[in-house]
């Protein structure tokens, strides 16, 4: 059996482009560390610098006898990228996970995110089908293993679950890191295979205790939860916990195992698996179609961030009355409490006259939501980027817009409620 740390390192290296087939992994690491253009292009990105630091700390000596046998780069079309590494005993397929939208020239990576949203639909995604096709079309003349981080880990797990039986017989291990699970329909379709002891023994699933992406969908096997080396109190920290450097103590078995995930990933787990995936098929399809529109629009990563925040606000009502100071300091626990309050309010509304409620809801329209969310996002941008000397004046203007819009909504709702009360009494 191959050491877990080797799967960790190869999953990390899968995020870097191949320089030369046939090179040893030792040489591959050397090329990465000596690539001045790579550093120049991405030195402004925190996640790249932290991944590069992980690469620097790899014990290169143990990779002199592992070679790059094959490299599949379909990034510009399907988004699928993976390596086939070769040892004396076996092959190791290392699948690349979803990449941040290309901040350099914006030519790739939108395919990953478009495909990710399709995971909410009952059928396999294109990346899953295409990866399985490529795997089954290759000459695999040795026992082999598979690994990957995030979507890369999901592709490894999906291929293991659905591959031909003769390949499954050759499969030695699957080791995933912070990978989303398998959607319920596929999970049930392959029930006979996934429940066998032989199949279960091939799987090792590692998850950061603070990671939310691996909370999506169904686990093929009970994960091993790793204590995080990072805090997790806000959205930025949540993102960093998903990356491999959130498990930076993983090597040499220095990590600590914990019993379960922390509160935020668990809340996301229940939301995704108990509510979101059970929405009507038409609603889920509408979501996927909407996301396709955005990804096809050539929006930058920052612009897409604004879109996602807008929709989170629109469909959860978590942010509509938060002023600048609270936006700056709000924690996940505060958001959870706000969501609880929203649920209680919805229950109270259920006992009110339905027509009155419909008119009250109609009083809040997309224009209101857009104005409020736009101002909140502007506050966030000003806070993070600090691009203006008059930042406090601009924030005050945004907050005035938020307060004014909310007051308009309240007045409209109050007028609607009064009119319906009179009709109701009559």
Tab-separated table of C-alpha atoms in Angstrom:
chain	number	residue	atom	x	y	z
A	1	UNK	CA	0.000	0.000	0.000
A	2	UNK	CA	1.253	3.485	-0.904
A	3	UNK	CA	1.764	5.959	1.926
A	4	UNK	CA	-1.059	8.473	2.425
A	5	UNK	CA	1.410	11.367	2.212
A	6	UNK	CA	2.293	10.432	-1.366
A	7	UNK	CA	-1.349	10.743	-2.419
A	8	UNK	CA	-1.455	14.109	-0.646
A	9	UNK	CA	1.614	15.375	-2.516
A	10	UNK	CA	0.487	14.090	-5.922
A	11	UNK	CA	-2.948	15.671	-5.441
A	12	UNK	CA	-1.177	18.959	-4.732
A	13	UNK	CA	1.109	18.621	-7.779
A	14	UNK	CA	-1.881	17.962	-10.035
A	15	UNK	CA	-2.666	21.700	-9.819
A	16	UNK	CA	0.589	22.514	-11.657
A	17	UNK	CA	1.005	22.013	-15.394
A	18	UNK	CA	3.289	19.327	-16.752
A	19	UNK	CA	6.684	20.386	-18.090
A	20	UNK	CA	7.908	17.120	-19.589
A	21	UNK	CA	6.485	13.591	-19.849
A	22	UNK	CA	8.892	10.975	-18.573
A	23	UNK	CA	10.419	13.242	-15.951
A	24	UNK	CA	10.562	12.051	-12.380
A	25	UNK	CA	8.352	13.740	-9.828
A	26	UNK	CA	11.582	14.946	-8.216
A	27	UNK	CA	12.400	16.799	-11.454
A	28	UNK	CA	8.804	18.050	-11.720
A	29	UNK	CA	9.051	19.635	-8.266
A	30	UNK	CA	12.373	21.243	-9.163
A	31	UNK	CA	10.845	22.730	-12.331
A	32	UNK	CA	7.926	24.196	-10.376
A	33	UNK	CA	10.185	25.813	-7.803
A	34	UNK	CA	12.463	27.283	-10.504
A	35	UNK	CA	9.670	28.614	-12.724
A	36	UNK	CA	10.017	32.393	-12.384
A	37	UNK	CA	7.125	33.133	-14.747
A	38	UNK	CA	4.764	30.966	-12.702
A	39	UNK	CA	5.667	32.893	-9.579
A	40	UNK	CA	5.433	36.245	-11.359
A	41	UNK	CA	1.965	35.497	-12.756
A	42	UNK	CA	0.409	34.205	-9.541
A	43	UNK	CA	2.368	35.788	-6.684
A	44	UNK	CA	-0.576	38.058	-5.815
A	45	UNK	CA	-2.866	35.077	-5.080
A	46	UNK	CA	-2.810	33.805	-1.499
A	47	UNK	CA	-3.901	30.284	-2.364
A	48	UNK	CA	-1.060	29.935	-4.897
A	49	UNK	CA	1.583	31.108	-2.432
A	50	UNK	CA	0.349	28.712	0.240
A	51	UNK	CA	0.257	25.814	-2.216
A	52	UNK	CA	3.772	26.726	-3.363
A	53	UNK	CA	4.937	26.662	0.244
A	54	UNK	CA	3.567	23.119	0.495
A	55	UNK	CA	5.515	22.159	-2.624
A	56	UNK	CA	8.714	23.583	-1.099
A	57	UNK	CA	8.249	21.327	1.916
A	58	UNK	CA	7.847	18.092	-0.067
A	59	UNK	CA	10.499	15.486	0.676
A	60	UNK	CA	11.740	15.341	-2.928
A	61	UNK	CA	14.098	12.424	-2.374
A	62	UNK	CA	11.299	9.872	-2.161
A	63	UNK	CA	10.031	10.917	-5.606
A	64	UNK	CA	13.119	10.117	-7.679
A	65	UNK	CA	11.613	6.766	-8.696
A	66	UNK	CA	8.105	8.009	-9.514
A	67	UNK	CA	7.667	9.260	-13.088
A	68	UNK	CA	5.114	11.184	-15.151
A	69	UNK	CA	3.809	8.569	-17.544
A	70	UNK	CA	0.907	10.550	-18.984
A	71	UNK	CA	-0.754	13.946	-18.654
A	72	UNK	CA	-4.263	14.792	-19.851
A	73	UNK	CA	-4.976	18.510	-20.248
A	74	UNK	CA	-8.479	19.256	-21.516
A	75	UNK	CA	-8.710	22.417	-19.425
A	76	UNK	CA	-9.823	24.688	-22.252
A	77	UNK	CA	-12.727	22.424	-23.259
A	78	UNK	CA	-14.099	20.211	-20.481
A	79	UNK	CA	-11.907	21.405	-17.625
A	80	UNK	CA	-10.632	17.849	-17.013
A	81	UNK	CA	-6.924	17.645	-16.093
A	82	UNK	CA	-5.092	14.689	-14.577
A	83	UNK	CA	-1.718	12.977	-14.318
A	84	UNK	CA	-0.785	9.332	-14.576
A	85	UNK	CA	2.235	8.789	-12.343
A	86	UNK	CA	4.153	5.508	-12.458
A	87	UNK	CA	6.037	3.558	-9.809
A	88	UNK	CA	7.673	0.170	-10.229
A	89	UNK	CA	4.582	-1.520	-8.819
A	90	UNK	CA	1.638	0.531	-10.053
A	91	UNK	CA	0.122	3.602	-11.708
A	92	UNK	CA	-1.377	6.518	-9.780
A	93	UNK	CA	-4.044	8.707	-11.364
A	94	UNK	CA	-4.082	12.173	-9.749
A	95	UNK	CA	-7.100	14.282	-10.774
A	96	UNK	CA	-7.019	18.068	-10.545
A	97	UNK	CA	-9.793	19.762	-8.604
A	98	UNK	CA	-11.741	22.868	-9.583
A	99	UNK	CA	-9.555	25.875	-10.226
A	100	UNK	CA	-10.317	29.479	-9.346
A	101	UNK	CA	-11.384	31.295	-12.484
A	102	UNK	CA	-8.234	32.282	-14.306
A	103	UNK	CA	-7.179	35.619	-12.842
A	104	UNK	CA	-4.375	36.007	-15.362
A	105	UNK	CA	-6.010	35.832	-18.784
A	106	UNK	CA	-9.445	34.342	-17.978
A	107	UNK	CA	-9.329	31.552	-20.536
A	108	UNK	CA	-9.988	28.474	-18.419
A	109	UNK	CA	-11.658	27.150	-15.279
A	110	UNK	CA	-15.202	28.365	-15.906
A	111	UNK	CA	-15.836	24.801	-17.122
A	112	UNK	CA	-15.110	23.455	-13.637
A	113	UNK	CA	-17.670	25.673	-11.962
A	114	UNK	CA	-20.348	25.133	-14.572
A	115	UNK	CA	-19.848	21.383	-14.107
A	116	UNK	CA	-19.911	21.726	-10.311
A	117	UNK	CA	-23.412	23.172	-10.320
A	118	UNK	CA	-24.575	20.273	-12.467
A	119	UNK	CA	-23.743	17.950	-9.600
A	120	UNK	CA	-27.084	18.983	-8.099
A	121	UNK	CA	-28.897	17.301	-11.001
A	122	UNK	CA	-29.680	13.558	-10.880
A	123	UNK	CA	-27.480	12.500	-13.809
A	124	UNK	CA	-23.656	12.390	-13.880
A	125	UNK	CA	-21.879	15.575	-14.938
A	126	UNK	CA	-19.920	15.866	-18.164
A	127	UNK	CA	-16.591	15.895	-16.322
A	128	UNK	CA	-17.510	12.686	-14.486
A	129	UNK	CA	-18.574	10.909	-17.686
A	130	UNK	CA	-15.627	12.178	-19.717
A	131	UNK	CA	-13.080	11.290	-17.030
A	132	UNK	CA	-14.482	7.763	-16.776
A	133	UNK	CA	-14.344	7.452	-20.578
A	134	UNK	CA	-10.703	8.597	-20.691
A	135	UNK	CA	-9.748	6.237	-17.879
A	136	UNK	CA	-11.401	3.238	-19.506
A	137	UNK	CA	-9.845	4.085	-22.890
A	138	UNK	CA	-6.280	4.069	-21.584
A	139	UNK	CA	-3.863	1.193	-21.545
A	140	UNK	CA	-3.678	0.249	-17.880
A	141	UNK	CA	-1.124	-2.536	-17.707
A	142	UNK	CA	-0.437	-2.400	-13.970
A	143	UNK	CA	-2.427	-2.279	-10.761
A	144	UNK	CA	-3.434	1.331	-10.209
A	145	UNK	CA	-4.664	3.805	-7.588
A	146	UNK	CA	-6.491	7.125	-7.825
A	147	UNK	CA	-6.385	10.336	-5.821
A	148	UNK	CA	-7.449	13.960	-5.926
A	149	UNK	CA	-8.438	17.012	-3.950
A	150	UNK	CA	-11.912	18.597	-4.064
A	151	UNK	CA	-13.555	17.886	-7.450
A	152	UNK	CA	-10.467	15.817	-8.305
A	153	UNK	CA	-11.261	13.556	-5.376
A	154	UNK	CA	-14.879	13.380	-6.481
A	155	UNK	CA	-13.798	12.260	-9.958
A	156	UNK	CA	-11.629	9.528	-8.415
A	157	UNK	CA	-14.509	8.312	-6.235
A	158	UNK	CA	-17.014	8.475	-9.100
A	159	UNK	CA	-14.742	6.488	-11.427
A	160	UNK	CA	-14.161	3.853	-8.752
A	161	UNK	CA	-17.899	3.501	-8.202
A	162	UNK	CA	-18.824	3.234	-11.893
A	163	UNK	CA	-15.837	1.722	-13.740
A	164	UNK	CA	-15.817	-1.618	-15.513
A	165	UNK	CA	-15.393	-4.652	-13.283
A	166	UNK	CA	-12.079	-5.668	-14.841
A	167	UNK	CA	-10.621	-2.256	-13.967
A	168	UNK	CA	-12.092	-2.410	-10.493
A	169	UNK	CA	-10.237	-5.671	-10.015
A	170	UNK	CA	-6.972	-3.835	-10.786
A	171	UNK	CA	-7.813	-0.875	-8.535
A	172	UNK	CA	-5.745	-0.843	-5.352
A	173	UNK	CA	-6.638	2.362	-3.503
A	174	UNK	CA	-8.656	5.555	-3.789
A	175	UNK	CA	-7.569	8.392	-1.492
A	176	UNK	CA	-9.509	11.664	-1.613
A	177	UNK	CA	-9.065	14.995	0.160
A	178	UNK	CA	-11.977	17.364	0.870
A	179	UNK	CA	-13.972	15.844	-1.986
A	180	UNK	CA	-17.720	16.351	-2.387
A	181	UNK	CA	-19.652	13.099	-2.156
A	182	UNK	CA	-21.824	11.320	-4.702
A	183	UNK	CA	-25.295	12.544	-5.591
A	184	UNK	CA	-28.142	10.511	-4.166
A	185	UNK	CA	-29.363	9.019	-7.447
A	186	UNK	CA	-25.924	7.704	-8.446
A	187	UNK	CA	-25.271	6.635	-4.857
A	188	UNK	CA	-28.386	4.429	-4.891
A	189	UNK	CA	-27.851	3.155	-8.439
A	190	UNK	CA	-24.534	1.548	-7.457
A	191	UNK	CA	-25.657	0.362	-4.051
A	192	UNK	CA	-24.617	-3.255	-4.623
A	193	UNK	CA	-21.044	-2.277	-5.464
A	194	UNK	CA	-20.510	0.385	-2.808
A	195	UNK	CA	-21.739	-1.819	0.031
A	196	UNK	CA	-19.294	-4.659	-0.614
A	197	UNK	CA	-16.435	-4.985	1.878
A	198	UNK	CA	-13.939	-5.360	-0.955
A	199	UNK	CA	-14.947	-1.979	-2.423
A	200	UNK	CA	-15.059	-0.253	0.959
A	201	UNK	CA	-11.543	-1.446	1.745
A	202	UNK	CA	-10.204	0.346	-1.323
A	203	UNK	CA	-11.439	3.772	-0.134
A	204	UNK	CA	-9.830	6.303	2.190
A	205	UNK	CA	-11.617	9.652	2.479
A	206	UNK	CA	-9.908	12.526	4.309
A	207	UNK	CA	-11.757	15.725	5.202
A	208	UNK	CA	-10.710	18.887	7.001
A	209	UNK	CA	-12.938	19.424	10.041
A	210	UNK	CA	-13.671	22.969	8.785
A	211	UNK	CA	-14.289	22.093	5.132
A	212	UNK	CA	-17.763	22.630	3.704
A	213	UNK	CA	-17.317	21.346	0.121
A	214	UNK	CA	-16.892	17.757	1.322
A	215	UNK	CA	-20.213	18.157	3.172
A	216	UNK	CA	-22.052	18.050	-0.154
A	217	UNK	CA	-23.944	14.879	-1.102
A	218	UNK	CA	-23.492	11.288	0.103
A	219	UNK	CA	-20.299	9.745	1.469
A	220	UNK	CA	-19.254	6.422	-0.044
A	221	UNK	CA	-17.512	5.669	3.235
A	222	UNK	CA	-17.247	7.284	6.662
A	223	UNK	CA	-14.546	9.977	6.284
A	224	UNK	CA	-11.486	10.469	8.441
A	225	UNK	CA	-11.802	13.979	9.882
A	226	UNK	CA	-8.542	15.889	10.249
A	227	UNK	CA	-8.053	18.703	12.730
A	228	UNK	CA	-7.561	21.935	10.823
A	229	UNK	CA	-4.479	24.080	11.102
A	230	UNK	CA	-6.543	27.207	10.304
A	231	UNK	CA	-9.277	29.190	12.019
A	232	UNK	CA	-12.764	29.225	10.502
A	233	UNK	CA	-14.824	32.234	11.560
A	234	UNK	CA	-15.735	33.876	8.256
A	235	UNK	CA	-16.071	33.215	4.538
A	236	UNK	CA	-12.446	33.887	3.668
A	237	UNK	CA	-11.217	31.449	6.307
A	238	UNK	CA	-13.787	28.893	5.155
A	239	UNK	CA	-12.316	29.041	1.647
A	240	UNK	CA	-8.760	28.520	2.886
A	241	UNK	CA	-9.814	25.516	4.986
A	242	UNK	CA	-10.939	23.756	1.817
A	243	UNK	CA	-7.434	23.849	0.364
A	244	UNK	CA	-4.774	21.248	1.013
A	245	UNK	CA	-2.695	23.678	3.053
A	246	UNK	CA	-5.493	23.542	5.648
A	247	UNK	CA	-4.105	20.033	6.252
A	248	UNK	CA	-0.472	21.144	6.284
A	249	UNK	CA	0.275	18.867	9.262
A	250	UNK	CA	-0.859	15.886	7.200
A	251	UNK	CA	2.603	14.736	6.216
A	252	UNK	CA	4.481	12.240	8.378
A	253	UNK	CA	1.233	11.396	10.186
A	254	UNK	CA	1.500	14.497	12.332
A	255	UNK	CA	-2.190	15.305	11.902
A	256	UNK	CA	-4.790	14.882	14.627
A	257	UNK	CA	-8.013	12.959	13.988
A	258	UNK	CA	-11.272	14.440	15.326
A	259	UNK	CA	-14.698	12.849	15.727
A	260	UNK	CA	-16.755	15.185	13.572
A	261	UNK	CA	-16.812	18.413	11.624
A	262	UNK	CA	-17.265	21.816	13.169
A	263	UNK	CA	-20.548	23.741	13.245
A	264	UNK	CA	-20.422	25.576	9.910
A	265	UNK	CA	-19.731	22.523	7.661
A	266	UNK	CA	-22.358	20.563	9.580
A	267	UNK	CA	-24.933	23.313	9.032
A	268	UNK	CA	-24.075	23.328	5.322
A	269	UNK	CA	-24.362	19.531	5.236
A	270	UNK	CA	-27.922	19.622	6.568
A	271	UNK	CA	-28.897	22.486	4.293
A	272	UNK	CA	-27.520	20.865	1.130
A	273	UNK	CA	-28.546	17.259	1.766
A	274	UNK	CA	-31.845	17.743	3.594
A	275	UNK	CA	-33.203	20.746	1.762
A	276	UNK	CA	-31.394	21.935	-1.326
A	277	UNK	CA	-31.050	18.641	-3.203
A	278	UNK	CA	-34.727	17.904	-2.519
A	279	UNK	CA	-35.979	20.962	-4.361
A	280	UNK	CA	-38.165	20.423	-7.395
A	281	UNK	CA	-36.224	19.302	-10.432
A	282	UNK	CA	-37.395	22.386	-12.316
A	283	UNK	CA	-35.987	24.671	-9.605
A	284	UNK	CA	-32.614	22.939	-9.673
A	285	UNK	CA	-32.532	23.093	-13.470
A	286	UNK	CA	-33.315	26.807	-13.320
A	287	UNK	CA	-30.382	27.284	-10.966
A	288	UNK	CA	-28.028	25.429	-13.321
A	289	UNK	CA	-29.299	27.437	-16.306
A	290	UNK	CA	-28.809	30.689	-14.428
A	291	UNK	CA	-25.249	29.734	-13.510
A	292	UNK	CA	-24.505	28.783	-17.132
A	293	UNK	CA	-25.584	32.265	-18.181
A	294	UNK	CA	-23.098	33.797	-15.778
A	295	UNK	CA	-20.208	31.502	-16.673
A	296	UNK	CA	-20.840	32.070	-20.379
A	297	UNK	CA	-20.825	35.828	-19.880
A	298	UNK	CA	-17.036	36.062	-19.404
A	299	UNK	CA	-17.426	37.614	-15.970
A	300	UNK	CA	-14.269	37.767	-13.891
A	301	UNK	CA	-13.929	35.934	-10.591
A	302	UNK	CA	-14.586	39.146	-8.674
A	303	UNK	CA	-17.697	39.930	-10.735
A	304	UNK	CA	-19.004	36.400	-10.209
A	305	UNK	CA	-18.434	36.815	-6.489
A	306	UNK	CA	-20.815	39.796	-6.573
A	307	UNK	CA	-23.410	37.688	-8.387
A	308	UNK	CA	-23.205	34.868	-5.833
A	309	UNK	CA	-23.514	37.265	-2.902
A	310	UNK	CA	-26.552	38.796	-4.573
A	311	UNK	CA	-28.265	35.441	-4.898
A	312	UNK	CA	-27.363	34.331	-1.395
A	313	UNK	CA	-28.942	37.526	-0.123
A	314	UNK	CA	-31.996	37.169	-2.334
A	315	UNK	CA	-32.843	33.608	-1.383
A	316	UNK	CA	-31.838	33.547	2.285
A	317	UNK	CA	-32.638	37.091	3.466
A	318	UNK	CA	-29.589	37.011	5.718
A	319	UNK	CA	-28.025	40.348	4.853
A	320	UNK	CA	-30.796	42.811	4.027
A	321	UNK	CA	-30.688	44.786	7.300
A	322	UNK	CA	-26.993	44.556	8.195
A	323	UNK	CA	-25.152	47.866	8.408
A	324	UNK	CA	-21.482	48.422	7.657
A	325	UNK	CA	-20.143	47.705	11.142
A	326	UNK	CA	-22.004	44.394	11.348
A	327	UNK	CA	-20.939	43.363	7.844
A	328	UNK	CA	-17.346	43.930	8.920
A	329	UNK	CA	-17.576	41.812	12.068
A	330	UNK	CA	-20.338	39.270	11.477
A	331	UNK	CA	-19.452	35.639	12.268
A	332	UNK	CA	-20.931	32.370	11.064
A	333	UNK	CA	-22.624	31.933	14.437
A	334	UNK	CA	-24.375	35.280	13.979
A	335	UNK	CA	-25.552	34.174	10.531
A	336	UNK	CA	-26.883	30.909	11.967
A	337	UNK	CA	-28.833	32.832	14.613
A	338	UNK	CA	-30.232	35.156	11.965
A	339	UNK	CA	-31.354	32.161	9.941
A	340	UNK	CA	-33.091	30.699	12.987
A	341	UNK	CA	-34.948	33.987	13.445
A	342	UNK	CA	-35.998	33.891	9.797
A	343	UNK	CA	-37.410	30.374	10.217
A	344	UNK	CA	-39.432	31.474	13.264
A	345	UNK	CA	-40.751	34.485	11.361
A	346	UNK	CA	-41.816	32.240	8.477
A	347	UNK	CA	-43.755	30.020	10.896
A	348	UNK	CA	-45.576	33.064	12.276
A	349	UNK	CA	-46.462	34.144	8.760
A	350	UNK	CA	-48.106	30.786	8.105
A	351	UNK	CA	-50.945	31.615	10.518
A	352	UNK	CA	-51.729	34.960	8.848
A	353	UNK	CA	-54.299	35.530	6.044
A	354	UNK	CA	-52.637	34.126	2.927
A	355	UNK	CA	-53.721	36.888	0.548
A	356	UNK	CA	-52.313	39.539	2.853
A	357	UNK	CA	-49.017	37.706	3.075
A	358	UNK	CA	-48.799	37.357	-0.698
A	359	UNK	CA	-49.269	41.084	-1.141
A	360	UNK	CA	-46.740	41.821	1.573
A	361	UNK	CA	-44.185	39.555	-0.085
A	362	UNK	CA	-44.928	41.126	-3.437
A	363	UNK	CA	-44.142	44.507	-1.870
A	364	UNK	CA	-40.505	43.413	-1.737
A	365	UNK	CA	-39.304	43.089	-5.318
A	366	UNK	CA	-36.111	42.322	-7.178
A	367	UNK	CA	-35.313	46.026	-7.500
A	368	UNK	CA	-35.305	46.393	-3.714
A	369	UNK	CA	-33.116	43.346	-3.267
A	370	UNK	CA	-30.720	44.493	-5.954
A	371	UNK	CA	-30.338	47.983	-4.432
A	372	UNK	CA	-29.737	46.659	-0.940
A	373	UNK	CA	-27.345	43.908	-1.957
A	374	UNK	CA	-25.437	46.185	-4.314
A	375	UNK	CA	-24.792	48.641	-1.470
A	376	UNK	CA	-23.752	45.867	0.926
A	377	UNK	CA	-21.334	44.424	-1.629
A	378	UNK	CA	-19.910	47.889	-2.268
A	379	UNK	CA	-19.256	48.203	1.458
A	380	UNK	CA	-17.451	44.866	1.412
A	381	UNK	CA	-15.333	45.885	-1.572
A	382	UNK	CA	-14.373	49.181	0.025
A	383	UNK	CA	-13.440	47.438	3.241
A	384	UNK	CA	-11.330	44.734	1.557
A	385	UNK	CA	-9.712	46.714	-1.231
A	386	UNK	CA	-9.420	50.118	0.483
A	387	UNK	CA	-9.125	51.775	-2.909
A	388	UNK	CA	-10.516	55.179	-1.906
A	389	UNK	CA	-9.311	57.862	0.478
A	390	UNK	CA	-12.960	58.757	1.132
A	391	UNK	CA	-13.905	55.207	2.104
A	392	UNK	CA	-16.004	56.206	5.132
A	393	UNK	CA	-18.000	58.769	3.121
A	394	UNK	CA	-18.767	56.207	0.417
A	395	UNK	CA	-19.740	53.604	2.999
A	396	UNK	CA	-22.056	56.131	4.652
A	397	UNK	CA	-23.728	56.804	1.293
A	398	UNK	CA	-24.218	53.085	0.731
A	399	UNK	CA	-25.677	52.644	4.202
A	400	UNK	CA	-28.078	55.530	3.575
A	401	UNK	CA	-29.232	53.739	0.406
A	402	UNK	CA	-29.772	50.525	2.383
A	403	UNK	CA	-31.709	52.262	5.160
A	404	UNK	CA	-33.823	54.249	2.693
A	405	UNK	CA	-34.767	51.149	0.678
A	406	UNK	CA	-35.606	49.114	3.783
A	407	UNK	CA	-37.769	51.971	5.081
A	408	UNK	CA	-39.632	52.080	1.750
A	409	UNK	CA	-40.272	48.323	1.995
A	410	UNK	CA	-41.522	48.667	5.560
A	411	UNK	CA	-43.892	51.467	4.609
A	412	UNK	CA	-45.271	49.530	1.638
A	413	UNK	CA	-45.672	46.406	3.764
A	414	UNK	CA	-47.388	48.407	6.506
A	415	UNK	CA	-49.845	49.909	4.023
A	416	UNK	CA	-50.566	46.490	2.511
A	417	UNK	CA	-51.044	44.962	5.962
A	418	UNK	CA	-53.447	47.694	7.083
A	419	UNK	CA	-55.577	47.402	3.945
A	420	UNK	CA	-55.784	43.615	4.202
A	421	UNK	CA	-56.644	43.778	7.900
A	422	UNK	CA	-59.636	46.015	7.099
A	423	UNK	CA	-60.737	43.630	4.307
A	424	UNK	CA	-60.270	40.671	6.613
A	425	UNK	CA	-62.407	42.220	9.398
A	426	UNK	CA	-65.169	43.049	6.926
